[in-house]
Tab-separated table of C-alpha atoms in Angstrom:
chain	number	residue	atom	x	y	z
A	1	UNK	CA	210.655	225.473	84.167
A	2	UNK	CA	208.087	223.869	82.369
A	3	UNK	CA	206.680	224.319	79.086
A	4	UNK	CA	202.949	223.438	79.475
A	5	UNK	CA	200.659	225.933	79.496
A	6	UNK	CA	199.099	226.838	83.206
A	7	UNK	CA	195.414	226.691	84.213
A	8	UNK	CA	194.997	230.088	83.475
A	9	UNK	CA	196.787	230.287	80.039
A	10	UNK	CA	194.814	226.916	79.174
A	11	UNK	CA	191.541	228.438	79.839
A	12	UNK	CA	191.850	231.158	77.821
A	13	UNK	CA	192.648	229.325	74.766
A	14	UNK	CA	189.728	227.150	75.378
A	15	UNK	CA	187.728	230.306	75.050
A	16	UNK	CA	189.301	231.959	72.335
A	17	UNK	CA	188.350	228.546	70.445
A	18	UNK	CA	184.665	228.791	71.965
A	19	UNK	CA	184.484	232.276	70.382
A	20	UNK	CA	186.015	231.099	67.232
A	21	UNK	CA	183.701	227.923	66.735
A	22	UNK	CA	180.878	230.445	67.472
A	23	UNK	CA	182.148	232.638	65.031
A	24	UNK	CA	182.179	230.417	62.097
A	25	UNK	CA	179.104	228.354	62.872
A	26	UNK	CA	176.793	231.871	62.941
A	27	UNK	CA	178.554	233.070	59.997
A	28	UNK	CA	177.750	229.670	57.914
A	29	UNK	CA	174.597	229.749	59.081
A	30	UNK	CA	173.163	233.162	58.823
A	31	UNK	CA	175.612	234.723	56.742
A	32	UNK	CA	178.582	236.765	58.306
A	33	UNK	CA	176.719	240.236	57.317
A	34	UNK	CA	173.951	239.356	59.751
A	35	UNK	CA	176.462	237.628	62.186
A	36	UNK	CA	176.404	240.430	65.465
A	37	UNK	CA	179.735	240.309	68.155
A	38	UNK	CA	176.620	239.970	70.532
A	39	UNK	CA	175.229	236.789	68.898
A	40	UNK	CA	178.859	235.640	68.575
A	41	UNK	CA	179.475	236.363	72.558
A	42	UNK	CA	176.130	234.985	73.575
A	43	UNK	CA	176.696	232.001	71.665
A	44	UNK	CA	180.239	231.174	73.327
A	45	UNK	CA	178.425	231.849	76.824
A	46	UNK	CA	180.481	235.081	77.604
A	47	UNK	CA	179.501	238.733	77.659
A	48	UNK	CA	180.275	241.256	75.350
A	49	UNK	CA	183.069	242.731	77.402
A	50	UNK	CA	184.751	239.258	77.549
A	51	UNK	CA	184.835	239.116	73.654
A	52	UNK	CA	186.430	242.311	73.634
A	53	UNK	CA	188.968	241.229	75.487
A	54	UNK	CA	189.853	238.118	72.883
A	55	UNK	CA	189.242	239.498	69.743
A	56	UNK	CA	188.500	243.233	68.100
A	57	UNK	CA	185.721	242.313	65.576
A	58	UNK	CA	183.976	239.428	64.250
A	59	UNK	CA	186.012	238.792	61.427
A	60	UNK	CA	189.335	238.541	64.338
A	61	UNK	CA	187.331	235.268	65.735
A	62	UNK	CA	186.416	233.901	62.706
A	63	UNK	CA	190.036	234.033	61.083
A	64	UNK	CA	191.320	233.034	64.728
A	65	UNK	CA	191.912	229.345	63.329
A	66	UNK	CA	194.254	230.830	60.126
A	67	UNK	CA	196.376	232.474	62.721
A	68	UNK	CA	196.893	229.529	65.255
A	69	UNK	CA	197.667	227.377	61.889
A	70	UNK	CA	200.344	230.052	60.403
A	71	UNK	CA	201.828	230.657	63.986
A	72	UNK	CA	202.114	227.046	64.579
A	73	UNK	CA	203.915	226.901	60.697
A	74	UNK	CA	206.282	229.688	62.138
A	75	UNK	CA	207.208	227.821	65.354
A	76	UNK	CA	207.753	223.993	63.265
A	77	UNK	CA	210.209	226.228	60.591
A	78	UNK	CA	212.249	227.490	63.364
A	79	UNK	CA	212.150	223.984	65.241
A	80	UNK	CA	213.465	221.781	61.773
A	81	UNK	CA	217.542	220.361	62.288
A	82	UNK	CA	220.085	223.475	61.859
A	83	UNK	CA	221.281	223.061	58.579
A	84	UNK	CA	218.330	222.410	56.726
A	85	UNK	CA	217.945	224.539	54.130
A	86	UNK	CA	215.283	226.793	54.175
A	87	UNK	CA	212.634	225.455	51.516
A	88	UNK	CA	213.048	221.923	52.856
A	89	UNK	CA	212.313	223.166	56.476
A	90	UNK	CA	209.300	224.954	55.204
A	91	UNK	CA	208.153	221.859	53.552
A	92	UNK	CA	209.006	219.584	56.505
A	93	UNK	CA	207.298	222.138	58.715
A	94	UNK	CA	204.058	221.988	56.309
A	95	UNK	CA	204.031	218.018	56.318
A	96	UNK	CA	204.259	218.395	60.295
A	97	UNK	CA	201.848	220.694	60.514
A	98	UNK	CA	199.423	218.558	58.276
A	99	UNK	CA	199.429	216.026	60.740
A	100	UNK	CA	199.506	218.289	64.048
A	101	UNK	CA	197.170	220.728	63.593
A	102	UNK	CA	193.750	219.906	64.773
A	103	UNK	CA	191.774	222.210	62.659
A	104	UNK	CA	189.831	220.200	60.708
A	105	UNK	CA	190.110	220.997	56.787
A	106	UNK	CA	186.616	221.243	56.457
A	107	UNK	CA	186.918	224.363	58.881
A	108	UNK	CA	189.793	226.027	56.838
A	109	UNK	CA	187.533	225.226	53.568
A	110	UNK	CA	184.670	227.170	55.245
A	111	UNK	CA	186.732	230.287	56.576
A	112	UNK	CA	188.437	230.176	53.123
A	113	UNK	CA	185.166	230.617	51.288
A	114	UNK	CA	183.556	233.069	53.656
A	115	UNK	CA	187.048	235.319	53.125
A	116	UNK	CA	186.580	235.454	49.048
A	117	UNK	CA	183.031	236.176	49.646
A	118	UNK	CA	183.823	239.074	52.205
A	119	UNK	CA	186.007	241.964	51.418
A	120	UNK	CA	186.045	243.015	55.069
A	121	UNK	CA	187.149	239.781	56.002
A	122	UNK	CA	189.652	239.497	53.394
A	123	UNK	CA	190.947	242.545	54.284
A	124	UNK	CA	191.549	240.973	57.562
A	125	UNK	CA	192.909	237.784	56.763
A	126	UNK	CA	195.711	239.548	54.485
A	127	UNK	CA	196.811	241.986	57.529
A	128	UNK	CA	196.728	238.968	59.543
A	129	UNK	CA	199.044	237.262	57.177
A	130	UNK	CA	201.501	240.405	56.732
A	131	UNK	CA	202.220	239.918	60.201
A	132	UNK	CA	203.164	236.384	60.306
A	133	UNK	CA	205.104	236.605	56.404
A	134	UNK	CA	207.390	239.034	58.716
A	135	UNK	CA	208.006	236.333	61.581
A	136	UNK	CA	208.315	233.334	58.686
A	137	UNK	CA	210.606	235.726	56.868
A	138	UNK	CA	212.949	235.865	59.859
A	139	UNK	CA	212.345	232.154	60.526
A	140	UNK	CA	213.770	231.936	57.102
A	141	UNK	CA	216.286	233.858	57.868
A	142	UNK	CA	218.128	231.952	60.295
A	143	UNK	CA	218.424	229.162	57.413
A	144	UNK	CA	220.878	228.669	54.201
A	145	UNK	CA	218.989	229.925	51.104
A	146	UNK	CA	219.155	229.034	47.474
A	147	UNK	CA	221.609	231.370	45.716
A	148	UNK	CA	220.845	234.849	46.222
A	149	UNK	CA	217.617	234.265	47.175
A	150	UNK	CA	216.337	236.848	49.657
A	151	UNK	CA	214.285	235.125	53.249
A	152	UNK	CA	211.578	237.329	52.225
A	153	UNK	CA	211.108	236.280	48.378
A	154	UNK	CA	211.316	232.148	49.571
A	155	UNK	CA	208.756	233.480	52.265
A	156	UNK	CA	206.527	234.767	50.109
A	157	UNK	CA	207.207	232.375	47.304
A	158	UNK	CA	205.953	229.497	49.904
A	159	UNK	CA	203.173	231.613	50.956
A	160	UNK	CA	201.879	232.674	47.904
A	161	UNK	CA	201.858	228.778	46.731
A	162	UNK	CA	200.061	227.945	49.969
A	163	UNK	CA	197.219	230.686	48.694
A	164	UNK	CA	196.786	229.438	45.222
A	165	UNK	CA	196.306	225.730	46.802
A	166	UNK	CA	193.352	226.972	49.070
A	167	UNK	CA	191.855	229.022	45.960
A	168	UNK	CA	192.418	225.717	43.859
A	169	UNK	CA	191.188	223.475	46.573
A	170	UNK	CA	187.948	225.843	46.984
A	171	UNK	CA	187.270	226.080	42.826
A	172	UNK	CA	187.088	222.418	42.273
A	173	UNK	CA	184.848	221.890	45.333
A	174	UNK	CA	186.936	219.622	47.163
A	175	UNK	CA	187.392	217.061	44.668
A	176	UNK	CA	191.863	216.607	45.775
A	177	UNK	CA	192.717	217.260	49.418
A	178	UNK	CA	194.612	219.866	50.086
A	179	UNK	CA	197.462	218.616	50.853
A	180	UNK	CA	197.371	217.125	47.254
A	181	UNK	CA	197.007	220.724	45.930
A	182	UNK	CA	199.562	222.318	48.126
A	183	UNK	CA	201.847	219.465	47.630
A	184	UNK	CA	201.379	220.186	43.795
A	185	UNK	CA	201.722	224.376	43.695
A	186	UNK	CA	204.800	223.693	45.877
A	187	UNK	CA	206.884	221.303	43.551
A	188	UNK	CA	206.042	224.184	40.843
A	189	UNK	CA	206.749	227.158	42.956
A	190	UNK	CA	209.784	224.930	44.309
A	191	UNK	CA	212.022	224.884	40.811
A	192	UNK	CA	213.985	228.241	41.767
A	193	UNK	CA	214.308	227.809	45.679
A	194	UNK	CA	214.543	223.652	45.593
């Protein structure tokens, strides 16, 4: 059986991501508090009926792009050699993902400011991220930890490093990549778990 995606599976995605560049390019422009799921559908060329069937709100597209990113983080964890210990396969699985991924930083910059700007979209991004802590966590799980460390603590140890980057990387406007920044929160968050 094959892996790739059929016609039908393909063309959603492509308009999940229609919905989601539409998302983010209203809410940069006009500001996501005047950003309507009606100007959001109209721009991606669907009706509003079709957007409900992708997403429940605006701030679901917009934050679409932090979910593909942490489910694709989930998938390269579980996919690193067997006896890998767990930090390492996170980091390998980060490095991978740096060079796989084809959101563009720029993008997760954007969606990163709009979220500390936004409580309702912060609010959003955080449940979003609950979920997918839980399916690291068990990721994690499968993998030899550091002493009596817990899957969920070097989850949300990783995590939580990951966060701090993105604020870093939006305070100082840019000025390191982020994959400098995350590089660096990681080596300090890494001491207990490395």
């Amino acid at each position: 059986m094959s892996s790739t995606p059929g016609l039908r599976e393909r063309k959603k995605e492509e308009t999940r991501q229609a919905v989601h560049q539409a998302a983010l390019r209203l809410a940069i422009e006009h500001g996501l508090d005047n950003v309507t799921v009606e100007a959001i559908a109209d721009a991606a060329n669907i009706s509003r009926r079709t957007f409900s069937n992708y997403f429940d709100g605006k701030e679901d597209a917009l934050l679409y792009g932090d979910e593909q990113r942490l489910g694709t983080l989930v998938r390269r964890v579980r996919e690193q050699p067997a006896g890998r210990p767990a930090w390492r396969a996170l980091r390998e699985a980060l490095a991978g993902l740096y060079g796989e991924v084809e959101t563009s930083d720029r993008e997760l910059h954007l969606r990163a400011r709009l979220a500390m700007r936004h409580p309702s979209l912060l609010a959003r991004q955080l449940a979003s991220r609950v979920r997918l802590e839980q399916e690291l966590s068990l990721a994690v799980a499968e993998r030899e930890q550091p002493g009596d460390a817990a899957p969920e603590l070097v989850t949300a140890a990783f995590l939580a490093a990951l966060r701090i980057a993105v604020q870093w990387w939006c305070a100082e406007a840019e000025t390191r990549t982020l994959r400098e920044l995350t590089d660096t929160a990681l080596d300090q968050m890494a001491l207990p778990f490395a």
